[in-house]
Amino acid sequence: MDDVSVRNATAADVDDLLELWSRAGENASRPDDRPDLVHALVEHDPEAVLLAELDGRVVATIIGGWDGWRANLYRLAVDPACRGQGLGRRMVELAEERLRRLGAERVCAMVLDDNEEGRGLWRACGYAPQDDWSRWVKQAR
Ligand SMILES: CC(C)(COP(=O)(O)OP(=O)(O)OC[C@H]1O[C@@H](n2cnc3c(N)ncnc32)[C@H](O)[C@@H]1OP(=O)(O)O)[C@@H](O)C(=O)NCCC(=O)NCCS
């Protein structure tokens, strides 16, 4: 993974992000991705989306969301061909670095209970499920 470079995603990367997420993301139990929403995120916070590139292809992503109060990680995804080589951990650590710089004291990740590979990654990176909380949701529109 020495040839992989990591940078902030821009509006020009939106199609490539959506393509990676469609085949490598945790895609169950969440709203469908829409290009206009990803454009809005990149415009709202140009440093929120990190992507990793190898030979001009997007091979990993993570979103580090900071709202001035809490820090949340989303959309950690690594191309299946690049897994098991430390790239997922590297993306998490880079996103954490930025969130810490912004003031975060704790970082949260959304993980589906039956996502064994996701759970393995987050545990390896020092995260643990919080048993006394569950997520309550309501459609906003
Ligand atoms: C989960 C995912 C991001 C891991 O990416 P990766 O690049 O293979 O992970 P890494 O090689 O950096 O592994 C980092 C650590 O996670 C652990 N890990 C990774 N995949 C694992 C798996 N399938 N089972 C158990 N542990 C795993 C590794 O043991 C490693 O530990 P170490 O650093 O102490 O050796 C990747 O499998 C993926 O994109 N999955 C589909 C999307 C997804 O589920 N994302 C998470 C959303 S919650």
PDB file of C-alpha atoms and ligand atoms in Angstrom:
ATOM      1  CA  MET A   1       0.000   0.000   0.000  1.00  0.00           C
ATOM      2  CA  ASP A   2       3.061   2.280  -0.254  1.00  0.00           C
ATOM      3  CA  ASP A   3       1.807   3.669  -3.581  1.00  0.00           C
ATOM      4  CA  VAL A   4      -1.512   4.765  -2.110  1.00  0.00           C
ATOM      5  CA  SER A   5      -2.010   8.493  -1.540  1.00  0.00           C
ATOM      6  CA  VAL A   6      -4.741  10.014   0.596  1.00  0.00           C
ATOM      7  CA  ARG A   7      -6.372  13.407   0.014  1.00  0.00           C
ATOM      8  CA  ASN A   8      -9.617  15.296   0.553  1.00  0.00           C
ATOM      9  CA  ALA A   9     -12.352  14.465  -1.919  1.00  0.00           C
ATOM     10  CA  THR A  10     -13.690  17.263  -4.121  1.00  0.00           C
ATOM     11  CA  ALA A  11     -16.843  17.708  -6.179  1.00  0.00           C
ATOM     12  CA  ALA A  12     -14.990  16.141  -9.116  1.00  0.00           C
ATOM     13  CA  ASP A  13     -14.697  12.864  -7.164  1.00  0.00           C
ATOM     14  CA  VAL A  14     -18.382  12.370  -6.383  1.00  0.00           C
ATOM     15  CA  ASP A  15     -19.057   9.796  -9.131  1.00  0.00           C
ATOM     16  CA  ASP A  16     -15.995   7.760  -8.118  1.00  0.00           C
ATOM     17  CA  LEU A  17     -17.032   7.838  -4.454  1.00  0.00           C
ATOM     18  CA  LEU A  18     -20.512   6.598  -5.326  1.00  0.00           C
ATOM     19  CA  GLU A  19     -19.051   3.861  -7.506  1.00  0.00           C
ATOM     20  CA  LEU A  20     -16.783   2.605  -4.705  1.00  0.00           C
ATOM     21  CA  TRP A  21     -19.563   2.767  -2.126  1.00  0.00           C
ATOM     22  CA  SER A  22     -21.946   0.846  -4.368  1.00  0.00           C
ATOM     23  CA  ARG A  23     -19.625  -2.159  -4.516  1.00  0.00           C
ATOM     24  CA  ALA A  24     -17.541  -1.873  -1.348  1.00  0.00           C
ATOM     25  CA  GLY A  25     -19.608  -0.012   1.251  1.00  0.00           C
ATOM     26  CA  GLU A  26     -21.734  -1.133   4.156  1.00  0.00           C
ATOM     27  CA  ASN A  27     -24.933  -0.683   2.199  1.00  0.00           C
ATOM     28  CA  ALA A  28     -27.695  -2.224   4.289  1.00  0.00           C
ATOM     29  CA  SER A  29     -30.080  -0.235   6.431  1.00  0.00           C
ATOM     30  CA  ARG A  30     -29.242   3.282   5.320  1.00  0.00           C
ATOM     31  CA  PRO A  31     -30.681   5.839   2.911  1.00  0.00           C
ATOM     32  CA  ASP A  32     -29.612   5.475  -0.719  1.00  0.00           C
ATOM     33  CA  ASP A  33     -26.663   7.599  -1.794  1.00  0.00           C
ATOM     34  CA  ARG A  34     -27.443  10.551  -4.034  1.00  0.00           C
ATOM     35  CA  PRO A  35     -24.859  12.641  -5.893  1.00  0.00           C
ATOM     36  CA  ASP A  36     -26.476  15.924  -4.812  1.00  0.00           C
ATOM     37  CA  LEU A  37     -26.104  14.975  -1.138  1.00  0.00           C
ATOM     38  CA  VAL A  38     -22.421  14.089  -1.538  1.00  0.00           C
ATOM     39  CA  HIS A  39     -21.845  17.360  -3.430  1.00  0.00           C
ATOM     40  CA  ALA A  40     -23.538  19.201  -0.565  1.00  0.00           C
ATOM     41  CA  LEU A  41     -21.319  17.498   2.009  1.00  0.00           C
ATOM     42  CA  VAL A  42     -18.104  18.320   0.135  1.00  0.00           C
ATOM     43  CA  GLU A  43     -19.235  21.916  -0.226  1.00  0.00           C
ATOM     44  CA  HIS A  44     -20.312  22.181   3.425  1.00  0.00           C
ATOM     45  CA  ASP A  45     -17.064  20.695   4.782  1.00  0.00           C
ATOM     46  CA  PRO A  46     -14.320  20.291   2.153  1.00  0.00           C
ATOM     47  CA  GLU A  47     -12.180  18.246   4.564  1.00  0.00           C
ATOM     48  CA  ALA A  48     -14.871  15.795   5.671  1.00  0.00           C
ATOM     49  CA  VAL A  49     -14.389  13.162   2.979  1.00  0.00           C
ATOM     50  CA  LEU A  50     -11.006  11.484   2.675  1.00  0.00           C
ATOM     51  CA  LEU A  51     -10.202   9.240  -0.248  1.00  0.00           C
ATOM     52  CA  ALA A  52      -7.260   6.985  -1.036  1.00  0.00           C
ATOM     53  CA  GLU A  53      -6.018   6.661  -4.602  1.00  0.00           C
ATOM     54  CA  LEU A  54      -3.968   3.953  -6.259  1.00  0.00           C
ATOM     55  CA  ASP A  55      -2.976   4.338  -9.911  1.00  0.00           C
ATOM     56  CA  GLY A  56      -5.622   7.033 -10.332  1.00  0.00           C
ATOM     57  CA  ARG A  57      -8.418   4.877  -8.899  1.00  0.00           C
ATOM     58  CA  VAL A  58     -10.325   5.550  -5.677  1.00  0.00           C
ATOM     59  CA  VAL A  59      -9.665   2.529  -3.458  1.00  0.00           C
ATOM     60  CA  ALA A  60     -10.780   3.679   0.000  1.00  0.00           C
ATOM     61  CA  THR A  61     -12.856   6.341   1.695  1.00  0.00           C
ATOM     62  CA  ILE A  62     -13.943   7.603   5.061  1.00  0.00           C
ATOM     63  CA  ILE A  63     -16.148  10.499   6.140  1.00  0.00           C
ATOM     64  CA  GLY A  64     -15.165  12.314   9.324  1.00  0.00           C
ATOM     65  CA  GLY A  65     -18.055  14.473  10.415  1.00  0.00           C
ATOM     66  CA  TRP A  66     -17.528  17.273  12.948  1.00  0.00           C
ATOM     67  CA  ASP A  67     -20.502  19.459  13.832  1.00  0.00           C
ATOM     68  CA  GLY A  68     -18.719  21.581  16.410  1.00  0.00           C
ATOM     69  CA  TRP A  69     -19.944  19.312  19.186  1.00  0.00           C
ATOM     70  CA  ARG A  70     -19.531  15.638  18.269  1.00  0.00           C
ATOM     71  CA  ALA A  71     -17.339  13.613  15.926  1.00  0.00           C
ATOM     72  CA  ASN A  72     -18.741  10.804  13.800  1.00  0.00           C
ATOM     73  CA  LEU A  73     -17.132   8.520  11.263  1.00  0.00           C
ATOM     74  CA  TYR A  74     -19.071   7.211   8.300  1.00  0.00           C
ATOM     75  CA  ARG A  75     -18.572   5.421   5.019  1.00  0.00           C
ATOM     76  CA  LEU A  76     -15.339   3.586   5.752  1.00  0.00           C
ATOM     77  CA  ALA A  77     -14.901   1.448   2.650  1.00  0.00           C
ATOM     78  CA  VAL A  78     -11.891  -0.275   1.111  1.00  0.00           C
ATOM     79  CA  ASP A  79     -11.845  -1.775  -2.380  1.00  0.00           C
ATOM     80  CA  PRO A  80     -12.043  -5.579  -1.966  1.00  0.00           C
ATOM     81  CA  ALA A  81      -8.763  -5.930  -3.912  1.00  0.00           C
ATOM     82  CA  CYS A  82      -6.940  -3.760  -1.360  1.00  0.00           C
ATOM     83  CA  ARG A  83      -8.259  -5.186   1.910  1.00  0.00           C
ATOM     84  CA  GLY A  84      -6.164  -6.775   4.633  1.00  0.00           C
ATOM     85  CA  GLN A  85      -3.169  -4.504   4.068  1.00  0.00           C
ATOM     86  CA  GLY A  86      -3.750  -1.793   6.642  1.00  0.00           C
ATOM     87  CA  LEU A  87      -5.587   0.704   4.437  1.00  0.00           C
ATOM     88  CA  GLY A  88      -8.796   0.701   6.489  1.00  0.00           C
ATOM     89  CA  ARG A  89      -6.854   1.403   9.664  1.00  0.00           C
ATOM     90  CA  ARG A  90      -4.878   4.160   7.926  1.00  0.00           C
ATOM     91  CA  MET A  91      -8.101   5.886   6.818  1.00  0.00           C
ATOM     92  CA  VAL A  92      -9.524   5.701  10.341  1.00  0.00           C
ATOM     93  CA  GLU A  93      -6.346   7.105  11.877  1.00  0.00           C
ATOM     94  CA  LEU A  94      -6.153  10.003   9.398  1.00  0.00           C
ATOM     95  CA  ALA A  95      -9.803  10.926   9.980  1.00  0.00           C
ATOM     96  CA  GLU A  96      -9.295  10.708  13.767  1.00  0.00           C
ATOM     97  CA  GLU A  97      -6.270  12.993  13.517  1.00  0.00           C
ATOM     98  CA  ARG A  98      -8.352  15.720  11.885  1.00  0.00           C
ATOM     99  CA  LEU A  99     -11.256  15.320  14.309  1.00  0.00           C
ATOM    100  CA  ARG A 100      -8.865  15.556  17.276  1.00  0.00           C
ATOM    101  CA  ARG A 101      -7.372  18.726  15.774  1.00  0.00           C
ATOM    102  CA  LEU A 102     -10.872  20.203  15.540  1.00  0.00           C
ATOM    103  CA  GLY A 103     -11.534  19.514  19.214  1.00  0.00           C
ATOM    104  CA  ALA A 104     -13.111  16.062  19.360  1.00  0.00           C
ATOM    105  CA  GLU A 105     -12.683  14.226  22.648  1.00  0.00           C
ATOM    106  CA  ARG A 106     -14.519  11.107  21.514  1.00  0.00           C
ATOM    107  CA  VAL A 107     -15.168   9.597  18.119  1.00  0.00           C
ATOM    108  CA  CYS A 108     -18.221   7.501  17.202  1.00  0.00           C
ATOM    109  CA  ALA A 109     -18.705   5.033  14.376  1.00  0.00           C
ATOM    110  CA  MET A 110     -21.967   3.601  13.078  1.00  0.00           C
ATOM    111  CA  VAL A 111     -21.609  -0.165  12.652  1.00  0.00           C
ATOM    112  CA  LEU A 112     -24.298  -2.665  11.742  1.00  0.00           C
ATOM    113  CA  ASP A 113     -24.536  -5.384  14.371  1.00  0.00           C
ATOM    114  CA  ASP A 114     -24.105  -8.182  11.825  1.00  0.00           C
ATOM    115  CA  ASN A 115     -21.183  -6.595   9.960  1.00  0.00           C
ATOM    116  CA  GLU A 116     -18.453  -8.933  11.181  1.00  0.00           C
ATOM    117  CA  GLU A 117     -15.646  -7.377   9.119  1.00  0.00           C
ATOM    118  CA  GLY A 118     -16.671  -3.887  10.179  1.00  0.00           C
ATOM    119  CA  ARG A 119     -16.826  -4.907  13.830  1.00  0.00           C
ATOM    120  CA  GLY A 120     -13.386  -6.542  13.528  1.00  0.00           C
ATOM    121  CA  LEU A 121     -11.899  -3.379  12.050  1.00  0.00           C
ATOM    122  CA  TRP A 122     -13.409  -1.028  14.626  1.00  0.00           C
ATOM    123  CA  ARG A 123     -12.395  -3.252  17.533  1.00  0.00           C
ATOM    124  CA  ALA A 124      -8.832  -3.443  16.157  1.00  0.00           C
ATOM    125  CA  CYS A 125      -8.833   0.379  16.005  1.00  0.00           C
ATOM    126  CA  GLY A 126      -9.850   0.674  19.667  1.00  0.00           C
ATOM    127  CA  TYR A 127     -13.647   1.137  19.349  1.00  0.00           C
ATOM    128  CA  ALA A 128     -16.224  -0.783  21.358  1.00  0.00           C
ATOM    129  CA  PRO A 129     -20.019  -0.939  21.266  1.00  0.00           C
ATOM    130  CA  GLN A 130     -21.819   1.180  23.826  1.00  0.00           C
ATOM    131  CA  ASP A 131     -24.339  -1.197  25.378  1.00  0.00           C
ATOM    132  CA  ASP A 132     -26.467   1.354  27.231  1.00  0.00           C
ATOM    133  CA  TRP A 133     -27.398   3.353  24.104  1.00  0.00           C
ATOM    134  CA  SER A 134     -29.272   2.540  20.935  1.00  0.00           C
ATOM    135  CA  ARG A 135     -29.923   4.709  17.903  1.00  0.00           C
ATOM    136  CA  TRP A 136     -33.438   6.172  17.575  1.00  0.00           C
ATOM    137  CA  VAL A 137     -34.365   7.448  14.148  1.00  0.00           C
ATOM    138  CA  LYS A 138     -37.208   9.210  12.359  1.00  0.00           C
ATOM    139  CA  GLN A 139     -37.471  10.067   8.673  1.00  0.00           C
ATOM    140  CA  ALA A 140     -37.018  13.810   8.204  1.00  0.00           C
ATOM    141  CA  ARG A 141     -38.827  13.834   4.837  1.00  0.00           C
TER     142      ARG A 141
HETATM  143  C1  LIG B   1     -13.963  -3.234   7.119  1.00  0.00           C
HETATM  144  C2  LIG B   1     -12.936  -2.778   6.086  1.00  0.00           C
HETATM  145  C3  LIG B   1     -12.988  -1.271   5.936  1.00  0.00           C
HETATM  146  C4  LIG B   1     -11.537  -3.211   6.544  1.00  0.00           C
HETATM  147  O1  LIG B   1     -10.577  -2.642   5.670  1.00  0.00           O
HETATM  148  P1  LIG B   1      -9.102  -3.257   5.570  1.00  0.00           P
HETATM  149  O2  LIG B   1      -8.289  -2.336   4.749  1.00  0.00           O
HETATM  150  O3  LIG B   1      -9.194  -4.672   5.099  1.00  0.00           O
HETATM  151  O4  LIG B   1      -8.642  -3.240   7.083  1.00  0.00           O
HETATM  152  P2  LIG B   1      -7.130  -3.232   7.607  1.00  0.00           P
HETATM  153  O5  LIG B   1      -6.297  -4.126   6.730  1.00  0.00           O
HETATM  154  O6  LIG B   1      -6.660  -1.839   7.779  1.00  0.00           O
HETATM  155  O7  LIG B   1      -7.305  -3.899   9.018  1.00  0.00           O
HETATM  156  C5  LIG B   1      -7.199  -3.130  10.206  1.00  0.00           C
HETATM  157  C6  LIG B   1      -7.510  -4.018  11.369  1.00  0.00           C
HETATM  158  O8  LIG B   1      -8.875  -4.467  11.275  1.00  0.00           O
HETATM  159  C7  LIG B   1      -8.938  -5.863  11.415  1.00  0.00           C
HETATM  160  N1  LIG B   1      -9.863  -6.383  10.420  1.00  0.00           N
HETATM  161  C8  LIG B   1      -9.955  -5.998   9.133  1.00  0.00           C
HETATM  162  N2  LIG B   1     -10.862  -6.762   8.486  1.00  0.00           N
HETATM  163  C9  LIG B   1     -11.309  -7.661   9.397  1.00  0.00           C
HETATM  164  C10 LIG B   1     -12.229  -8.752   9.311  1.00  0.00           C
HETATM  165  N3  LIG B   1     -12.845  -9.060   8.164  1.00  0.00           N
HETATM  166  N4  LIG B   1     -12.446  -9.468  10.447  1.00  0.00           N
HETATM  167  C11 LIG B   1     -11.809  -9.176  11.599  1.00  0.00           C
HETATM  168  N5  LIG B   1     -10.911  -8.174  11.717  1.00  0.00           N
HETATM  169  C12 LIG B   1     -10.661  -7.435  10.630  1.00  0.00           C
HETATM  170  C13 LIG B   1      -7.568  -6.400  11.055  1.00  0.00           C
HETATM  171  O9  LIG B   1      -7.284  -7.577  11.785  1.00  0.00           O
HETATM  172  C14 LIG B   1      -6.640  -5.269  11.370  1.00  0.00           C
HETATM  173  O10 LIG B   1      -6.115  -5.402  12.675  1.00  0.00           O
HETATM  174  P3  LIG B   1      -4.586  -4.999  12.965  1.00  0.00           P
HETATM  175  O11 LIG B   1      -4.365  -3.630  12.367  1.00  0.00           O
HETATM  176  O12 LIG B   1      -4.517  -4.996  14.460  1.00  0.00           O
HETATM  177  O13 LIG B   1      -3.776  -6.058  12.308  1.00  0.00           O
HETATM  178  C15 LIG B   1     -13.207  -3.446   4.697  1.00  0.00           C
HETATM  179  O14 LIG B   1     -13.338  -4.837   4.882  1.00  0.00           O
HETATM  180  C16 LIG B   1     -14.471  -2.937   4.005  1.00  0.00           C
HETATM  181  O15 LIG B   1     -14.437  -1.945   3.271  1.00  0.00           O
HETATM  182  N6  LIG B   1     -15.595  -3.622   4.236  1.00  0.00           N
HETATM  183  C17 LIG B   1     -16.899  -3.238   3.607  1.00  0.00           C
HETATM  184  C18 LIG B   1     -17.415  -1.928   4.128  1.00  0.00           C
HETATM  185  C19 LIG B   1     -17.563  -1.935   5.627  1.00  0.00           C
HETATM  186  O16 LIG B   1     -18.092  -2.870   6.214  1.00  0.00           O
HETATM  187  N7  LIG B   1     -17.073  -0.847   6.232  1.00  0.00           N
HETATM  188  C20 LIG B   1     -17.210  -0.648   7.668  1.00  0.00           C
HETATM  189  C21 LIG B   1     -18.484   0.051   7.952  1.00  0.00           C
HETATM  190  S1  LIG B   1     -18.875  -0.008   9.655  1.00  0.00           S
END
